[in-house]
Tab-separated table of C-alpha atoms in Angstrom:
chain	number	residue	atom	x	y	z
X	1	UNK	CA	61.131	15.917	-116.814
X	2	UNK	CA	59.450	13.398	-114.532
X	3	UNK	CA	60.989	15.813	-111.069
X	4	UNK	CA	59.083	18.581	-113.024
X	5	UNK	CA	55.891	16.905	-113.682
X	6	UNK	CA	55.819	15.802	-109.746
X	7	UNK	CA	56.232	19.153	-108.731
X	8	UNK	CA	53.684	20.539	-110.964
X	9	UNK	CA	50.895	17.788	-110.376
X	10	UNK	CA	51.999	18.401	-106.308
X	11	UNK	CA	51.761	22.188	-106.711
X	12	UNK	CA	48.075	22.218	-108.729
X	13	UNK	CA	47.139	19.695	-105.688
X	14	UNK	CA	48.315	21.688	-102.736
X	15	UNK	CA	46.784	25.073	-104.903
X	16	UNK	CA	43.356	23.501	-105.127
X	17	UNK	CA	42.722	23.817	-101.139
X	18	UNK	CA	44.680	26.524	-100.075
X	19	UNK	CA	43.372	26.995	-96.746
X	20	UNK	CA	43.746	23.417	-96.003
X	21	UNK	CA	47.553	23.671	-97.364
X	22	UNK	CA	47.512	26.828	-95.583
X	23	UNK	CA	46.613	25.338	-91.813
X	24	UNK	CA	48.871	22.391	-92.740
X	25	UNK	CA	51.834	24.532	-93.199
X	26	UNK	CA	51.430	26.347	-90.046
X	27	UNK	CA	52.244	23.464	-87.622
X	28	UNK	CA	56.289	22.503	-89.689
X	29	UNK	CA	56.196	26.354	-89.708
X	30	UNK	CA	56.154	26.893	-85.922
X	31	UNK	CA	58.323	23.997	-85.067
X	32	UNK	CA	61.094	24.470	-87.502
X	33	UNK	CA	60.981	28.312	-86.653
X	34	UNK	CA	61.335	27.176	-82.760
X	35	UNK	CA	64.623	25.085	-83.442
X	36	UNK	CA	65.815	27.880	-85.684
X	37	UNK	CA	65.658	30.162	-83.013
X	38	UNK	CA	66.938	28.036	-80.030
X	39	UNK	CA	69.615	26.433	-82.405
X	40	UNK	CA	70.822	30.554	-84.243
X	41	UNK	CA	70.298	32.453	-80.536
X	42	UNK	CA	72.992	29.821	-78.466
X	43	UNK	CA	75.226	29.772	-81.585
X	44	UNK	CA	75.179	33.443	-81.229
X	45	UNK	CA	75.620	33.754	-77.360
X	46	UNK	CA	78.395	31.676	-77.508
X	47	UNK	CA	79.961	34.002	-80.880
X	48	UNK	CA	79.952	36.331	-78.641
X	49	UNK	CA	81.340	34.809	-75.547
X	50	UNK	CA	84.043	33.212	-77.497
X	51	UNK	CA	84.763	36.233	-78.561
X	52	UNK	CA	85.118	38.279	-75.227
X	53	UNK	CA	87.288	35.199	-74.261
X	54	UNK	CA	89.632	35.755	-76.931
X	55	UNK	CA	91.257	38.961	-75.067
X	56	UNK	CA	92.409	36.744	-72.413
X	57	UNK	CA	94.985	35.465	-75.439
X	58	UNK	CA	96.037	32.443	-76.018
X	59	UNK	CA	99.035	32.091	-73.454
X	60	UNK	CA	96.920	33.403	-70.331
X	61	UNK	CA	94.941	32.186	-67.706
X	62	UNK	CA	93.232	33.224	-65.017
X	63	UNK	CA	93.294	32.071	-61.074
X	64	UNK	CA	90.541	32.635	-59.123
X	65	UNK	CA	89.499	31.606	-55.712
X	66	UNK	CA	85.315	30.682	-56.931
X	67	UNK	CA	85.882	30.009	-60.441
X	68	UNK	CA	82.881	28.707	-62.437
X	69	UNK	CA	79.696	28.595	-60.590
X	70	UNK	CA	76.692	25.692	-61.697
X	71	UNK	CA	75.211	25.216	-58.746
X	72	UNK	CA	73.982	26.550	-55.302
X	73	UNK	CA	75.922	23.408	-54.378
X	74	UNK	CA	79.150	24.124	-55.507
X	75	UNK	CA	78.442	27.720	-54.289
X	76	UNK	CA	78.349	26.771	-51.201
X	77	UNK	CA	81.221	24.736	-51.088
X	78	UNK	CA	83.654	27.030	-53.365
X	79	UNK	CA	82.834	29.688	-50.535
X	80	UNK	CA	84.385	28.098	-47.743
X	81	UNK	CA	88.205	28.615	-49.556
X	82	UNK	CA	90.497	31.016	-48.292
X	83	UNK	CA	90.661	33.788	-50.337
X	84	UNK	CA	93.567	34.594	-53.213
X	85	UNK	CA	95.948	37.340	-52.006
X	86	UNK	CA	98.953	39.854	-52.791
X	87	UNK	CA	101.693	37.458	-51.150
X	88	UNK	CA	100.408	34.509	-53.340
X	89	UNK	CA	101.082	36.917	-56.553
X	90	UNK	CA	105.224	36.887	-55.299
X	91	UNK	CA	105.404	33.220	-54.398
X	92	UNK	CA	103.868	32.488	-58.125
X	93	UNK	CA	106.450	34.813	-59.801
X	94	UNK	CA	108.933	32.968	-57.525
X	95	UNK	CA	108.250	29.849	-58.291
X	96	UNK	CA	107.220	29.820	-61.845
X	97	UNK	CA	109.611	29.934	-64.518
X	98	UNK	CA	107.190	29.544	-67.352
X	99	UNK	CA	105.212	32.428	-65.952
X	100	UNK	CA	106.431	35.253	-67.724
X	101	UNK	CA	103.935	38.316	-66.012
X	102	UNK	CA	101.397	38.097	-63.047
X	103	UNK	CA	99.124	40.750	-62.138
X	104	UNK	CA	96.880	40.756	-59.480
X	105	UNK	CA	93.088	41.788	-60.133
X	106	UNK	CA	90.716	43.408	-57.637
X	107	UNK	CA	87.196	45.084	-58.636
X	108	UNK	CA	85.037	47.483	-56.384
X	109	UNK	CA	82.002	49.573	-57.539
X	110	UNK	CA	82.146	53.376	-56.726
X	111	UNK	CA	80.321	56.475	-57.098
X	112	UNK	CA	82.260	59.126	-59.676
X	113	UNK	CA	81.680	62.151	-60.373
X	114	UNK	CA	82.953	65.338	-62.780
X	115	UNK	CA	82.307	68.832	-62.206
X	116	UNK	CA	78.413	68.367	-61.434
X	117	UNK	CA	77.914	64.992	-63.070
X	118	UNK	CA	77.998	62.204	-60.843
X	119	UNK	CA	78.038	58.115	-62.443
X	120	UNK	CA	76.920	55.380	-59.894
X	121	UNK	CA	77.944	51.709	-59.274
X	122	UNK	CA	81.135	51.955	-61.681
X	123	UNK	CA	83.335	49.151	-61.529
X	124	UNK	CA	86.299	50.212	-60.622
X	125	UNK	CA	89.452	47.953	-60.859
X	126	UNK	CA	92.674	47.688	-59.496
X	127	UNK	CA	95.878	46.131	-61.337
X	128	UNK	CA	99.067	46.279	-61.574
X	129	UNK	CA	100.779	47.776	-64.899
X	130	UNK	CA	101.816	44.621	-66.505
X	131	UNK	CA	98.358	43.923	-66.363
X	132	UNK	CA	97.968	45.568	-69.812
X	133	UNK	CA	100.086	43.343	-71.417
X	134	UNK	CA	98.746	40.372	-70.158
X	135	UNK	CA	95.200	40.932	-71.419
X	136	UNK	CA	94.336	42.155	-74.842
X	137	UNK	CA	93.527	46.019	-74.075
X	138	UNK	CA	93.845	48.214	-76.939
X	139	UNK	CA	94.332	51.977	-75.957
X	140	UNK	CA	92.394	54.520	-77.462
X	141	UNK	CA	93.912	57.530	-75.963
X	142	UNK	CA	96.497	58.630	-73.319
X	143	UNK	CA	98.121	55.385	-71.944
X	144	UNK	CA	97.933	52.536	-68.841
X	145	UNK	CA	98.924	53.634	-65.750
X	146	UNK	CA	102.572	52.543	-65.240
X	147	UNK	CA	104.945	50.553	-62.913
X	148	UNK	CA	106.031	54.689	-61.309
X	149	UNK	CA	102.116	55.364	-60.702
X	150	UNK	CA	101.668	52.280	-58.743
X	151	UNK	CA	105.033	52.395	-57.219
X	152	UNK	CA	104.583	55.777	-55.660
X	153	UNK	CA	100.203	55.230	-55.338
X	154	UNK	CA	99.700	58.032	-58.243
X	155	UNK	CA	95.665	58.640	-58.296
X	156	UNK	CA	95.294	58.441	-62.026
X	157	UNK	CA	92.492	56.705	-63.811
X	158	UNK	CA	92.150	54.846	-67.108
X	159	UNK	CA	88.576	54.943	-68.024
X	160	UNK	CA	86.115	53.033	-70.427
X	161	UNK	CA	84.803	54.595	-73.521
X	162	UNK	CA	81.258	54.722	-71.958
X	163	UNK	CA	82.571	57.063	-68.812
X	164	UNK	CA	83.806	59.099	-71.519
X	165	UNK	CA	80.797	59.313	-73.411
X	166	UNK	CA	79.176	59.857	-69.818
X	167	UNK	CA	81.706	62.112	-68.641
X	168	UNK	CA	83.376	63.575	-71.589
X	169	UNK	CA	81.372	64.134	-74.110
X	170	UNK	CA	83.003	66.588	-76.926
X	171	UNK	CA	86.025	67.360	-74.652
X	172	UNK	CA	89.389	66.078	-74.025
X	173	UNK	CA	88.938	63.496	-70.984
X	174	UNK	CA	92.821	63.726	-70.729
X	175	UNK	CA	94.131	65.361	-67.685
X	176	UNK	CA	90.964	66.180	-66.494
X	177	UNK	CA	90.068	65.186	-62.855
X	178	UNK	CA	87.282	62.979	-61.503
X	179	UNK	CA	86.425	62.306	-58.498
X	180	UNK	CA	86.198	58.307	-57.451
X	181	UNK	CA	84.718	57.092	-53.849
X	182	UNK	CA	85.432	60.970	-53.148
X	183	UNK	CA	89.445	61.104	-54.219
X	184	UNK	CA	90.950	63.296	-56.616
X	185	UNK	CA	92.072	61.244	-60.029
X	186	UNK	CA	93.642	62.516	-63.259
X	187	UNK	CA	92.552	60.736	-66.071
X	188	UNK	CA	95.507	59.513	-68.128
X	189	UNK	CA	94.111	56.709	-70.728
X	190	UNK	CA	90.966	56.033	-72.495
X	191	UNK	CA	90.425	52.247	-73.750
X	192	UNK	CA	89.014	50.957	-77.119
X	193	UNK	CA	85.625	50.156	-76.969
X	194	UNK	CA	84.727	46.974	-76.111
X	195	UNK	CA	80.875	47.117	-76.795
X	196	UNK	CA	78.156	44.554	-74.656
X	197	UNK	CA	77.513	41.510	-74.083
X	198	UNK	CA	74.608	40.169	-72.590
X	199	UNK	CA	72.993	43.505	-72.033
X	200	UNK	CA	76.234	43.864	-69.906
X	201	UNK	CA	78.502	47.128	-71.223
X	202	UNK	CA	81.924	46.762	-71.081
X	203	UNK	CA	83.168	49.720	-71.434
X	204	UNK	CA	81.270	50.981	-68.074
X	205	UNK	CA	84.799	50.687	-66.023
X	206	UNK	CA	87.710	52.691	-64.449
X	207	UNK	CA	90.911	50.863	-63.684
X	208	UNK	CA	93.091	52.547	-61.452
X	209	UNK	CA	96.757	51.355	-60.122
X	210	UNK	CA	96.940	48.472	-57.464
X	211	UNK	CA	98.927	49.670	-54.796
X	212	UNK	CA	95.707	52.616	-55.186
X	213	UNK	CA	93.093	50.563	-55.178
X	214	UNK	CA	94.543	48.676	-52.300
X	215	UNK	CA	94.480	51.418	-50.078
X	216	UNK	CA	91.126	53.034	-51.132
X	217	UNK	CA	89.173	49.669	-51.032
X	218	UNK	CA	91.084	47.052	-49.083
X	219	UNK	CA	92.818	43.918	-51.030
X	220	UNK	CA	89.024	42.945	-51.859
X	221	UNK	CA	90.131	39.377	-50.660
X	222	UNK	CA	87.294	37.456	-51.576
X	223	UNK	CA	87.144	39.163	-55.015
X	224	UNK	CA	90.866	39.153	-55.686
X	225	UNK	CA	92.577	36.683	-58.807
X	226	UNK	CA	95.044	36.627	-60.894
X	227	UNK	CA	95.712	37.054	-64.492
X	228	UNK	CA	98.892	35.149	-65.412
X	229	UNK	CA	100.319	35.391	-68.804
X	230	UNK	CA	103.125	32.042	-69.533
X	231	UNK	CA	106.393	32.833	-71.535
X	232	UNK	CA	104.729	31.191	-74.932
X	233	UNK	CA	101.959	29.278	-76.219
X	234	UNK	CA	103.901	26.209	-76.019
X	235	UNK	CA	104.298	26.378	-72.415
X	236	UNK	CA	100.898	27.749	-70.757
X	237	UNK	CA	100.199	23.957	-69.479
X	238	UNK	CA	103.918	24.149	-67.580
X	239	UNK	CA	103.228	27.227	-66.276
X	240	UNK	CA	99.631	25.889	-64.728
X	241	UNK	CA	101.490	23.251	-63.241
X	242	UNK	CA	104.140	25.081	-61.649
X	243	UNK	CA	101.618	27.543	-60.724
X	244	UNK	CA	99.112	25.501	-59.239
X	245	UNK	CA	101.811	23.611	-57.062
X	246	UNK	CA	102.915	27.073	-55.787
X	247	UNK	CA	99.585	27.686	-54.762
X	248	UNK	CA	98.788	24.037	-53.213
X	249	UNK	CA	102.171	24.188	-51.234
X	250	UNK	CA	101.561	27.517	-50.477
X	251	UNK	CA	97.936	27.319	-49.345
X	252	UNK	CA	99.043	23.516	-47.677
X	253	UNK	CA	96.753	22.170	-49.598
X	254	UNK	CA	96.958	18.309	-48.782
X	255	UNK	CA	99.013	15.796	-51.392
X	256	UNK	CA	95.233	13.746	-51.780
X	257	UNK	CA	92.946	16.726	-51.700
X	258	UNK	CA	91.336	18.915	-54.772
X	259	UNK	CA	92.698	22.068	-55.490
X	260	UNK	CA	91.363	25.214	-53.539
X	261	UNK	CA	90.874	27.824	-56.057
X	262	UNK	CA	90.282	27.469	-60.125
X	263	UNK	CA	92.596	28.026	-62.966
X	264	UNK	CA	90.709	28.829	-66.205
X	265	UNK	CA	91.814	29.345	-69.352
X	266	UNK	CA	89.608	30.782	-71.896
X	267	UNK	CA	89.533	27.523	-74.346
X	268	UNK	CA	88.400	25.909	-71.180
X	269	UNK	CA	85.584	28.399	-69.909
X	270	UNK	CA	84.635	27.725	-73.707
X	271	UNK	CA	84.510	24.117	-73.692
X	272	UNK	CA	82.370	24.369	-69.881
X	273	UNK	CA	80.384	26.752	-71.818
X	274	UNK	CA	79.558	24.190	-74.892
X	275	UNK	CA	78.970	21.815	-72.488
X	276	UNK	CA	76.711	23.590	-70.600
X	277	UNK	CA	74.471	25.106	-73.849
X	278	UNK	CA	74.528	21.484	-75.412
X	279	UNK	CA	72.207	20.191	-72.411
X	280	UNK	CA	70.143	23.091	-72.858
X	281	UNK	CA	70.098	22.919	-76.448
X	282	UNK	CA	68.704	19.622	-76.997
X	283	UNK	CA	66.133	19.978	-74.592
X	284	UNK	CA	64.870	22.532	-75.807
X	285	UNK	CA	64.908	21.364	-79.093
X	286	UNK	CA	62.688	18.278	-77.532
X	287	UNK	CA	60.245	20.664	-76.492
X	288	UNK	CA	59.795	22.096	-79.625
X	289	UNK	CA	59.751	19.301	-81.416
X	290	UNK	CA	56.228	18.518	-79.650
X	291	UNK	CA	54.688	20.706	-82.129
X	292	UNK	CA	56.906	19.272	-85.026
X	293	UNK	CA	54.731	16.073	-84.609
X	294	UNK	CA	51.707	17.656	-83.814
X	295	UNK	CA	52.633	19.179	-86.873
X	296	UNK	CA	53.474	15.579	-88.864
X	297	UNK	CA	49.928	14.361	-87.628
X	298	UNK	CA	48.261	17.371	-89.446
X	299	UNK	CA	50.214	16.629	-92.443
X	300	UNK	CA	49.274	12.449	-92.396
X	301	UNK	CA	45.629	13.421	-91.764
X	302	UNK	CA	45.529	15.718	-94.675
X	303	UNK	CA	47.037	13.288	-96.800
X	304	UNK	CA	44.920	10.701	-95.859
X	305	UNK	CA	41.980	12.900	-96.434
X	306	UNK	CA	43.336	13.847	-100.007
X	307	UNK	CA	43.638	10.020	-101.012
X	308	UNK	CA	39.891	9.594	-100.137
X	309	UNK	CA	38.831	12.502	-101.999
X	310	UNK	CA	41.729	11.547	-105.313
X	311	UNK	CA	40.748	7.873	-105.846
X	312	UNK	CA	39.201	8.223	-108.704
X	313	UNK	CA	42.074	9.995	-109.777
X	314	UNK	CA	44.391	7.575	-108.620
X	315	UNK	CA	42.107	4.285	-110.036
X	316	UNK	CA	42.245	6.309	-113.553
X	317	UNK	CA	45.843	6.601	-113.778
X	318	UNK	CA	46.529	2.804	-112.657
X	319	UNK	CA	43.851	2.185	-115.615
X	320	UNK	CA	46.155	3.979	-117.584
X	321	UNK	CA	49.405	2.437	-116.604
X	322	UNK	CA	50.948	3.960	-113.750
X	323	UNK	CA	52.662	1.536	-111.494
X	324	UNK	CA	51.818	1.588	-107.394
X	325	UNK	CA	55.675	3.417	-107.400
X	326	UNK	CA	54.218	6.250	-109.460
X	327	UNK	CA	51.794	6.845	-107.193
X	328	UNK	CA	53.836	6.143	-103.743
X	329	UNK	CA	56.023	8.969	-104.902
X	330	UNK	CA	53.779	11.255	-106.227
X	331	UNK	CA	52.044	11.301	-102.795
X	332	UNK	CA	55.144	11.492	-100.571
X	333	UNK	CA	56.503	14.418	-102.777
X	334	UNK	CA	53.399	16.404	-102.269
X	335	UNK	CA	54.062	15.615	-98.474
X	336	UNK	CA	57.450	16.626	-98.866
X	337	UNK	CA	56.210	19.608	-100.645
X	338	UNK	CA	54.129	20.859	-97.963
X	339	UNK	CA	56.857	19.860	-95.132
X	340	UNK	CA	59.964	21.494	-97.242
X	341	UNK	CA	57.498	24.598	-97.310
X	342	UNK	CA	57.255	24.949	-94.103
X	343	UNK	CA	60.794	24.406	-93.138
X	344	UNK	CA	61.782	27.033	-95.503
X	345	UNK	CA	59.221	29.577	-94.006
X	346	UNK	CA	60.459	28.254	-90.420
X	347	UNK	CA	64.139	28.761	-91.131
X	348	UNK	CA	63.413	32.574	-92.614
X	349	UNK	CA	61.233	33.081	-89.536
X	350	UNK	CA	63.366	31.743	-86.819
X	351	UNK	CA	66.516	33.498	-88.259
X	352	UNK	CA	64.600	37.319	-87.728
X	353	UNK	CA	63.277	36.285	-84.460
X	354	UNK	CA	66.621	35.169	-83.166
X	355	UNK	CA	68.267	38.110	-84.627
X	356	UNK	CA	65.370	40.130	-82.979
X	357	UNK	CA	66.381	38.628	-79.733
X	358	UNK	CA	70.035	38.424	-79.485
X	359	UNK	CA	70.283	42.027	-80.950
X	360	UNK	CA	68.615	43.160	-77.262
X	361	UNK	CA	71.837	41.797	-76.279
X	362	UNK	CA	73.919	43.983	-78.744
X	363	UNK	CA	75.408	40.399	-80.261
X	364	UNK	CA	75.932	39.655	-83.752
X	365	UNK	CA	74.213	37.101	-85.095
X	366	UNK	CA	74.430	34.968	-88.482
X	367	UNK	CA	72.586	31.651	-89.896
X	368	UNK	CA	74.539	28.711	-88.518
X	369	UNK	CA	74.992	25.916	-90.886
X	370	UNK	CA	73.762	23.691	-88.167
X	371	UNK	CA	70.759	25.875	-87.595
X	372	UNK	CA	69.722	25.395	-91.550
X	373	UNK	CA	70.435	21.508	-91.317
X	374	UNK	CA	68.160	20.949	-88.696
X	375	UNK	CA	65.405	23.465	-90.101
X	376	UNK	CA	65.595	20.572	-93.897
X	377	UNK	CA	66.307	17.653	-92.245
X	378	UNK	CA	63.500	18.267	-89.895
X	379	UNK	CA	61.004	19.755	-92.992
X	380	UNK	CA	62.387	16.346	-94.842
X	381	UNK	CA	61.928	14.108	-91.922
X	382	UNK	CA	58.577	14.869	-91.247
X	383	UNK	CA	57.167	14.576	-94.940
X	384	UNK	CA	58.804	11.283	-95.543
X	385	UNK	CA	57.850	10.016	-91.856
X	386	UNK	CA	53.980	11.180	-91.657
X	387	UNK	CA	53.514	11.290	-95.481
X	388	UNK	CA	54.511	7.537	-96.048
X	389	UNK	CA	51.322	5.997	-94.657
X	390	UNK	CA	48.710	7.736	-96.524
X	391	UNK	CA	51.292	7.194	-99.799
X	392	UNK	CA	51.212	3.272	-99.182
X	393	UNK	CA	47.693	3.468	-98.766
X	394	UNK	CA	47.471	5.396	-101.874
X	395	UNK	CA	49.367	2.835	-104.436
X	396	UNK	CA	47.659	0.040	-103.022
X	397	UNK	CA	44.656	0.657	-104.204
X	398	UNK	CA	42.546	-1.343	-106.531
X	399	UNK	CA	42.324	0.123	-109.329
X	400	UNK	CA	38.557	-1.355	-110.533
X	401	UNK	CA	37.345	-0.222	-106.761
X	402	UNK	CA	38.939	2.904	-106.999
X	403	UNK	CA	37.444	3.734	-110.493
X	404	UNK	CA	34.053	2.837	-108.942
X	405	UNK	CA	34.639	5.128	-105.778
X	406	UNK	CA	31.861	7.813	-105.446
């Protein structure tokens, strides 16, 4: 009864100046729909990413020469290692024994072309035929190339589902032949579609055997790494130890210097990842929390303004009883009102414009629960914080002055 009288006495107040309720809404509106967006946008970037992560599998992990880049520092410096290459791949399956498959990786972007339609910049890459076991590729159609068509440098091509689209489209892509940095390739495989991320498609790619690729591009040295799938779970940290001695002996690496090449995993690209968007997170959540307390000062001045123009008011119902608690919360659940408002319009807002912007990106994304805690416990931290003043000020007035007021 008394939560329902409040709200009604707070909503008849805030109705009888709706403009000024109005413009006093629209600063908690803008900075709760800011943090909704920053907060539901980075939680959906990194859905995605996690999820693209995922096909590495659990038990894999991934040596490269450059790794994870920050900085034009650490650019600089990463450059200067030798590059990863095909006799490091043996001396890792040699020395190993919790490695269970290791499959070189190489990438070069090509012109192809069918009949008289010709694709630029595809990515081609070049693996070896375990390499399909080692990361999560689903086949659509056809198959991988195999350990035979590597073995004796078969030109056949398993192609992304956008090259088929591109390519293909209401025909059989299967045995067909396309034509890739000007050599003749049969197309034996089509993969599941992947989808985008980051505006980036996926399925834009052609991988064609190793020992192929090798001799149509070069090794691709500075762009060569290795996926590397350990027997189990249970053993992926022995096999990153055994493999990164292998590489350190291998690349005499000295006993007291830092390794020369990366090893990533994709629960740590994640973590680097979270790292990385919590810095950026919270700073821009700073910065948009300027116009959360530009947005609390509108809402103290308009509560101070409606305790000058309600004293009458206020000296009546002390005449009639009402304790200065009465009218301390009365006032800071109207501010409350107006903030919780807000928030709620913020949160509503925020989540469309995120979605807005992330689908651009073609990435799903959903409230957070984080995103909707911060949207109320802003909204409620902003009416108790800049609606407690005018609220004191409120129940401690006289109530003979305040009947007098004019």
């Amino acid at each position: 009864m008394i939560f329902g009288a409040l709200l009604r006495i707070s909503y008849d107040a805030l109705r009888a100046n709706k403009l000024r309720s109005g413009l006093t809404l629209l600063g908690v509106v803008i900075g709760v729909t800011s943090v909704m967006t920053i907060v539901s946008a980075l939680e959906g970037m990194q859905g995605a990413i996690a999820e693209d992560l995922n096909r590495l599998g659990p038990a894999t992990f991934v040596v490269t020469r450059m790794g994870v880049v920050t900085s034009e520092e650490m650019f600089w410096e990463k450059i200067k290692r030798k590059p990863l290459t095909l006799k490091n791949v043996t001396q890792i399956e040699e020395g190993c024994e919790y490695c269970d498959k290791v499959s070189p990786r190489g990438y070069y972007e090509a012109r192809v072309k069918y009949r008289d339609q010709a694709l630029r910049n595809v990515l081609i890459g070049g693996a070896t035929a375990n390499y399909v076991d080692i990361v999560d590729i689903e086949v659509a159609m056809g198959r991988f190339h195999s350990f035979e068509d590597d073995l004796y440098n078969r030109k056949v091509a398993y192609i992304g589902e956008q090259i088929r689209k591109d390519l293909f489209e209401g025909i059989d892509p299967l045995g067909k032949e396309i034509s890739i940095g000007g050599k003749k390739f049969t197309v034996i495989g089509v993969a599941k579609e992947l989808g985008s991320s980051f505006g980036n498609n996926q399925d834009n790619f052609i991988m064609i055997p190793f020992s192929v690729f090798e001799t149509m591009f070069g090794q691709q040295r500075r762009g060569l790494n290795f996926a590397i799938k350990a027997v189990d779970v249970a053993h992926l940290k022995e096999a990153m130890d055994q493999t990164r001695m292998v590489l350190r002996s291998a690349r005499h690496v000295p006993f007291d210097a830092e390794d020369d090449f990366d090893m990533l995993t994709a629960d740590n690209i994640l973590d680097m990842l979270n790292e990385f968007t919590k810095v950026i997170r919270w700073g821009l959540i700073g910065i948009s929390s300027i116009s959360l307390v530009v947005g609390g000062i509108v809402v103290m001045n308009i509560m101070m303004v409606s305790v000058t123009e309600r004293t009458r008011e206020i000296g009546i119902r002390k005449s009639l009883g009402a304790k200065r608690n009465h009218i301390l919360v009365q006032f800071v659940f109207e501010s409350l009102l107006v903030t919780l408002t807000g928030g709620l319009i913020g949160i509503i807002a925020g989540f469309l414009i995120a979605r807005s912007l992330v689908g651009l990106m073609d990435m799903e994304i959903q409230p957070s629960a984080l995103a909707i805690f911060l949207g109320l416990g802003i909204s409620v931290g902003v009416g108790l914080f800049f609606g407690i003043y005018p609220a004191m000020k409120a129940a401690r007035l006289d109530p003979v002055k305040a009947l007098s007021y004019e």
